Amino acid sequence: MKKKIFSGVQPTGNLHLGNYLGAIKNFVALQNEKDNECVYCVVDLHAITVKQDPKVLKDNIRETTAAFLASGLDYRKSIIFNQSLVPAHSEGSWILGCIARMGWLNRMTQFKEKAGKDKEKVSVGLYIYPILMAADILLYDSTHVPVGEDQKQHLELTRDIAQKFNNDFKTDIFPIPEPLILGEATRVMSLRDGLKKMSKSDPSDYSRIMLSDSEDEIVKKIKKAKTDPLPLPDNLDDAKNRPEAINLLTIYAALSDQEIGTVISEYGGKEFSQFKNDLGELASAKLSPISVEMNKLMKDENYLDSVIIKGKERAINVADPVLNKIYEIIGLFRG
Ligand code: TYM
């Protein structure tokens, strides 16, 4: 069966190793599998759920597009575009917001984490953010959605919305999309604290390896990564109780396309200093070509903008007919 793939990344700057291993690397593999139809979106409307500097936002949209291309996405094989250029996403989101239930949104842990103690003061957009995500996915008849583990709950909500819409209107318009949580590194943790997710918003640059980092920066960040005083664990059960160790082993496994067990059997019992040298070398060999290409693409705004515009047209050709059907089904005029 043909897989219809959709995924998105927010253009909020600081794209990091977690975004790469949990998402973008898998986007590329899926694009290169025969028969898949892939749509990859720079989700700028999601980014504005928190305050953005207008000048920086445009640069970040280009940077995320550049990261897609530099990592191996090809705009001739996949549809690559940014969300705000396709109005169907906002329109679809309103309609799906009338399907989703408050109780469902109230369960979203990412909202609770992001809103923190000051729930009353965050934007309404941040609260209804997963509904826009559902619209993104459902407008492309998507069957599969590659994401990191942190997006799993949002995917479950998308499935609930799709199912309720299909039931309410006795239709099968929406396939029920499956999350694809692929590879060894589905949740990359901070290099400063193995219990915290690697994230764009961590104040410490040393907590994450950025896709724009140079070879030297990558090596330095790995060298400085927090570890515990013991040699590396020699079995998975022990590794699971040592958050910093398992994080670095997982990163090694994902970057070298091996299973974590294989990496543990190679490095178990050895000192971190040796392992960190090897990991630094591996990470800079895999990531610095991306960084070099990204920096090159970032100097060619016209090229990046042309990729986005081409993608916009192709995306509209897929999303608009689906939105037309939705309008028809719910009894609205369209035309
Ligand atoms: P965003 O922009 O926060 O992250 C983009 C992708 O990177 C993954 N990711 C990670 N994976 C492993 N370890 C980490 N530390 C890590 N941090 C981030 C995320 O899981 C994600 O796959 N809501 C989404 C964007 C979105 C979307 C969509 C995704 C909007 N519409 C439709 C899929 C389908 C988000 O904020 O991702």
XYZ file of C-alpha atoms and ligand atoms in Angstrom:
372
model
C 0.000 0.000 0.000
C 1.166 3.494 -0.833
C 2.111 5.428 2.305
C 1.096 9.051 2.476
C 3.531 10.716 4.815
C 3.135 14.112 6.484
C 5.253 15.808 9.082
C 6.220 19.263 10.257
C 8.946 21.143 12.102
C 8.560 24.521 13.783
C 10.815 27.318 12.552
C 11.777 28.532 15.988
C 15.558 28.519 15.456
C 18.086 26.307 17.235
C 17.263 23.166 15.246
C 19.088 20.438 17.110
C 20.202 16.829 17.122
C 16.844 15.725 18.606
C 14.977 17.266 15.672
C 17.398 15.566 13.318
C 17.449 12.061 14.814
C 13.825 12.033 15.974
C 12.388 13.503 12.801
C 14.356 14.890 9.841
C 16.656 11.873 9.350
C 13.559 9.672 9.189
C 11.849 12.079 6.765
C 14.748 11.524 4.373
C 14.641 7.726 4.695
C 10.882 7.707 4.062
C 11.245 10.017 1.076
C 13.737 7.588 -0.428
C 11.520 4.511 0.008
C 9.717 3.482 -3.132
C 6.027 4.441 -3.453
C 5.873 6.846 -0.510
C 4.285 10.242 -1.107
C 5.832 12.688 1.335
C 4.810 16.160 2.457
C 7.115 18.061 4.817
C 5.981 21.345 6.247
C 7.692 24.246 7.989
C 4.950 24.937 10.515
C 5.244 28.697 10.925
C 1.692 29.141 12.250
C 2.581 26.807 15.097
C 5.651 28.925 15.827
C 3.575 32.068 16.449
C 1.708 30.441 19.332
C 4.558 32.002 21.325
C 5.952 35.473 20.648
C 8.308 35.706 17.665
C 10.393 38.572 16.388
C 9.042 39.172 12.844
C 12.510 39.642 11.315
C 13.930 36.564 12.983
C 10.879 34.448 12.099
C 11.447 34.835 8.344
C 15.097 33.831 8.762
C 14.065 30.845 10.829
C 11.565 29.726 8.177
C 14.389 29.810 5.637
C 16.738 28.075 8.085
C 14.336 25.181 8.634
C 13.844 24.860 4.877
C 17.630 24.864 4.471
C 17.945 22.176 7.164
C 15.431 19.991 5.308
C 17.348 20.328 2.046
C 20.808 20.011 3.599
C 19.732 16.804 5.372
C 18.745 15.229 2.058
C 15.118 16.164 1.410
C 14.555 16.820 -2.270
C 11.794 19.217 -3.308
C 11.319 17.222 -6.508
C 10.520 14.051 -4.576
C 8.703 15.529 -1.569
C 6.386 18.484 -1.204
C 8.282 20.997 0.942
C 6.442 24.178 1.897
C 5.540 26.468 4.724
C 2.200 26.223 6.407
C 1.041 29.852 6.344
C 1.146 29.920 2.529
C -1.630 27.333 2.358
C -4.799 28.882 3.863
C -6.536 25.481 3.996
C -4.550 24.746 7.188
C -6.164 27.621 9.105
C -9.601 27.001 7.618
C -9.441 23.275 8.301
C -8.231 23.958 11.789
C -11.348 26.000 12.603
C -13.604 23.205 11.423
C -11.717 20.519 13.343
C -11.819 22.765 16.412
C -15.580 22.342 16.277
C -15.109 18.555 16.334
C -12.435 18.257 19.061
C -13.675 18.226 22.658
C -12.360 20.442 25.467
C -11.683 17.377 27.585
C -9.365 16.007 24.920
C -7.316 19.204 24.776
C -7.212 19.483 28.549
C -5.270 16.224 28.642
C -2.399 17.470 26.453
C 0.762 17.223 28.544
C 2.821 19.376 26.197
C 0.444 22.296 26.751
C 0.712 21.819 30.507
C 4.526 21.774 30.293
C 4.741 24.781 27.996
C 2.142 26.846 29.830
C 3.748 26.091 33.189
C 2.192 27.773 36.205
C 0.878 30.755 34.288
C -1.823 29.044 32.236
C -4.054 32.140 32.203
C -1.451 34.201 30.389
C -0.455 31.958 27.490
C -2.026 32.413 24.057
C -5.200 30.631 23.072
C -3.179 29.499 20.043
C -0.900 27.461 22.291
C -3.944 25.683 23.715
C -5.508 24.837 20.351
C -2.151 24.101 18.732
C -2.809 20.333 18.424
C -5.970 21.060 16.403
C -3.928 22.929 13.797
C -1.603 19.948 13.795
C -4.577 17.662 13.103
C -5.601 19.892 10.188
C -2.046 19.721 8.789
C -2.154 15.957 8.800
C -5.737 15.320 7.720
C -5.722 17.733 4.758
C -3.220 15.494 2.977
C -5.041 12.161 3.466
C -1.968 11.195 5.478
C -1.610 7.592 6.532
C 1.702 7.896 8.406
C 3.281 10.653 10.476
C 6.977 10.414 11.420
C 7.642 12.239 14.702
C 9.724 12.051 17.863
C 8.163 10.510 20.951
C 7.083 13.881 22.376
C 4.465 14.251 19.620
C 2.775 10.906 20.225
C -0.069 12.333 22.285
C -0.811 14.957 19.627
C -1.044 12.168 17.085
C -3.528 10.328 19.279
C -5.639 13.474 19.389
C -5.481 13.727 15.579
C -6.713 10.148 15.365
C -9.577 10.910 17.764
C -10.588 13.972 15.744
C -10.467 12.034 12.456
C -12.522 9.212 13.929
C -15.144 11.540 15.407
C -15.494 13.469 12.152
C -15.908 10.228 10.193
C -18.485 8.946 12.714
C -20.426 12.213 13.098
C -20.838 12.635 9.357
C -20.960 8.947 8.457
C -18.059 9.303 6.064
C -14.667 7.726 5.584
C -13.016 10.892 4.312
C -10.134 10.708 6.768
C -7.737 7.776 6.979
C -6.749 7.258 10.625
C -3.040 8.194 10.592
C -0.381 6.076 12.285
C 2.513 7.666 14.146
C 5.928 6.509 12.933
C 8.317 6.789 15.848
C 11.433 5.449 14.190
C 15.057 4.682 14.941
C 16.955 4.419 18.214
C 16.788 8.082 19.206
C 13.092 8.830 19.537
C 13.718 11.059 22.548
C 17.155 12.657 22.629
C 17.958 14.124 26.028
C 19.883 17.252 27.030
C 23.670 16.885 27.123
C 23.626 18.697 30.479
C 20.900 16.610 32.127
C 19.923 13.129 30.986
C 16.463 13.515 32.502
C 15.511 16.561 30.436
C 14.566 16.472 26.755
C 16.993 18.167 24.355
C 15.073 21.271 23.352
C 15.279 24.504 21.405
C 14.370 26.542 24.430
C 16.989 25.304 26.910
C 19.011 28.391 27.950
C 22.286 26.427 27.771
C 23.854 26.048 24.321
C 25.814 23.129 25.746
C 22.585 21.204 26.287
C 22.155 20.607 22.555
C 24.088 20.076 19.364
C 22.700 22.410 16.775
C 22.434 21.521 13.091
C 24.330 24.722 12.367
C 27.246 23.854 14.714
C 30.752 23.563 13.301
C 32.888 20.426 13.705
C 34.775 22.013 16.600
C 31.597 23.000 18.393
C 30.180 19.493 18.029
C 33.327 17.865 19.409
C 33.515 20.367 22.271
C 29.873 19.881 23.269
C 30.269 16.092 23.346
C 33.454 16.411 25.424
C 31.625 18.620 27.901
C 28.514 16.421 28.020
C 27.570 15.408 31.551
C 28.418 11.808 32.493
C 28.633 9.805 35.700
C 31.961 8.625 37.193
C 31.603 4.899 36.315
C 32.859 3.225 33.127
C 30.195 2.707 30.435
C 27.507 0.149 31.301
C 27.893 -3.295 29.748
C 24.212 -4.186 29.530
C 20.975 -2.433 28.646
C 19.359 -2.805 32.081
C 22.231 -0.998 33.787
C 22.301 1.601 31.031
C 18.621 2.363 31.644
C 19.454 3.456 35.183
C 22.142 5.847 33.982
C 20.382 8.609 32.051
C 23.448 10.430 30.700
C 25.151 7.197 29.645
C 22.125 5.804 27.833
C 21.559 9.125 26.090
C 25.073 9.235 24.639
C 24.914 5.538 23.694
C 21.571 6.119 21.985
C 22.945 9.074 20.045
C 25.889 6.940 18.942
C 23.561 4.128 17.869
C 21.278 6.436 15.888
C 24.111 8.271 14.158
C 25.845 5.039 13.178
C 22.595 3.231 12.236
C 23.236 0.457 14.732
C 21.136 -0.972 17.530
C 21.961 0.269 20.989
C 22.814 -3.296 22.086
C 25.597 -3.405 19.492
C 27.047 -0.132 20.750
C 26.883 -1.351 24.362
C 28.711 -4.534 23.462
C 31.448 -2.482 21.810
C 31.881 0.137 24.544
C 30.625 -1.550 27.744
C 33.229 -1.320 30.524
C 35.301 1.306 28.668
C 35.983 4.821 29.890
C 33.809 7.746 28.814
C 36.837 9.693 27.573
C 37.513 7.202 24.756
C 33.815 6.859 23.927
C 33.377 10.619 23.815
C 36.299 10.953 21.379
C 34.673 8.411 19.070
C 31.217 9.931 19.445
C 32.596 13.409 18.750
C 34.243 12.140 15.586
C 31.136 10.266 14.462
C 28.812 13.190 15.192
C 30.972 15.716 13.403
C 31.408 13.384 10.398
C 27.627 12.947 10.108
C 26.478 16.431 11.046
C 29.051 18.893 9.809
C 28.283 18.253 6.098
C 24.695 19.228 6.938
C 25.865 22.351 8.698
C 28.160 23.344 5.815
C 25.352 22.839 3.278
C 22.846 24.679 5.465
C 25.136 27.665 5.790
C 25.650 27.678 2.034
C 21.901 27.521 1.347
C 21.202 30.268 3.877
C 23.242 32.634 1.708
C 20.911 31.994 -1.233
C 17.579 33.391 -0.083
C 16.163 33.478 -3.606
C 16.729 29.766 -4.030
C 15.163 28.913 -0.660
C 12.175 31.154 -1.391
C 11.704 29.504 -4.785
C 11.623 26.062 -3.129
C 8.960 27.259 -0.698
C 6.831 28.792 -3.463
C 6.998 25.679 -5.647
C 6.004 23.578 -2.658
C 3.131 25.897 -1.821
C 1.513 25.337 -5.212
C 1.841 21.577 -4.970
C 0.508 21.585 -1.404
C -2.531 23.658 -2.363
C -3.303 21.176 -5.136
C -3.573 18.415 -2.539
C -5.118 20.255 0.403
C -7.781 22.344 -1.337
C -9.756 19.433 -2.839
C -9.817 17.774 0.613
C -11.052 20.997 2.207
C -13.710 21.306 -0.513
C -14.943 17.821 0.375
C -15.013 18.731 4.066
C -17.148 21.824 3.322
C -19.492 19.697 1.220
C -19.821 17.050 3.926
C -20.655 19.531 6.675
C -23.142 21.460 4.518
C -21.274 24.680 3.771
C -21.068 26.480 0.438
C -17.720 26.452 -1.297
C -16.871 28.050 -4.595
P 8.903 20.464 16.858
O 9.167 21.566 15.899
O 8.968 20.746 18.313
O 9.905 19.268 16.568
C 10.089 18.752 15.265
C 10.284 17.255 15.326
O 11.429 16.945 16.141
C 11.072 15.986 17.136
N 11.856 16.257 18.338
C 12.611 15.324 18.965
N 12.837 14.032 18.689
C 13.677 13.352 19.515
N 14.288 13.936 20.597
C 14.079 15.232 20.905
N 14.692 15.795 21.937
C 13.207 15.998 20.062
N 12.788 17.292 20.082
C 11.969 17.415 19.030
C 9.594 16.211 17.369
O 8.997 15.063 17.937
C 9.098 16.516 15.977
O 8.842 15.321 15.263
N 3.953 19.928 16.767
C 5.149 19.615 16.065
C 5.203 20.121 14.650
C 4.019 19.773 13.800
C 3.746 18.499 13.238
C 2.554 18.682 12.479
C 4.383 17.285 13.298
C 3.038 20.610 13.403
N 2.162 19.967 12.599
C 1.988 17.626 11.792
C 3.812 16.214 12.603
C 2.628 16.399 11.851
C 6.330 20.253 16.804
O 6.189 21.203 17.500
O 7.528 19.737 16.502
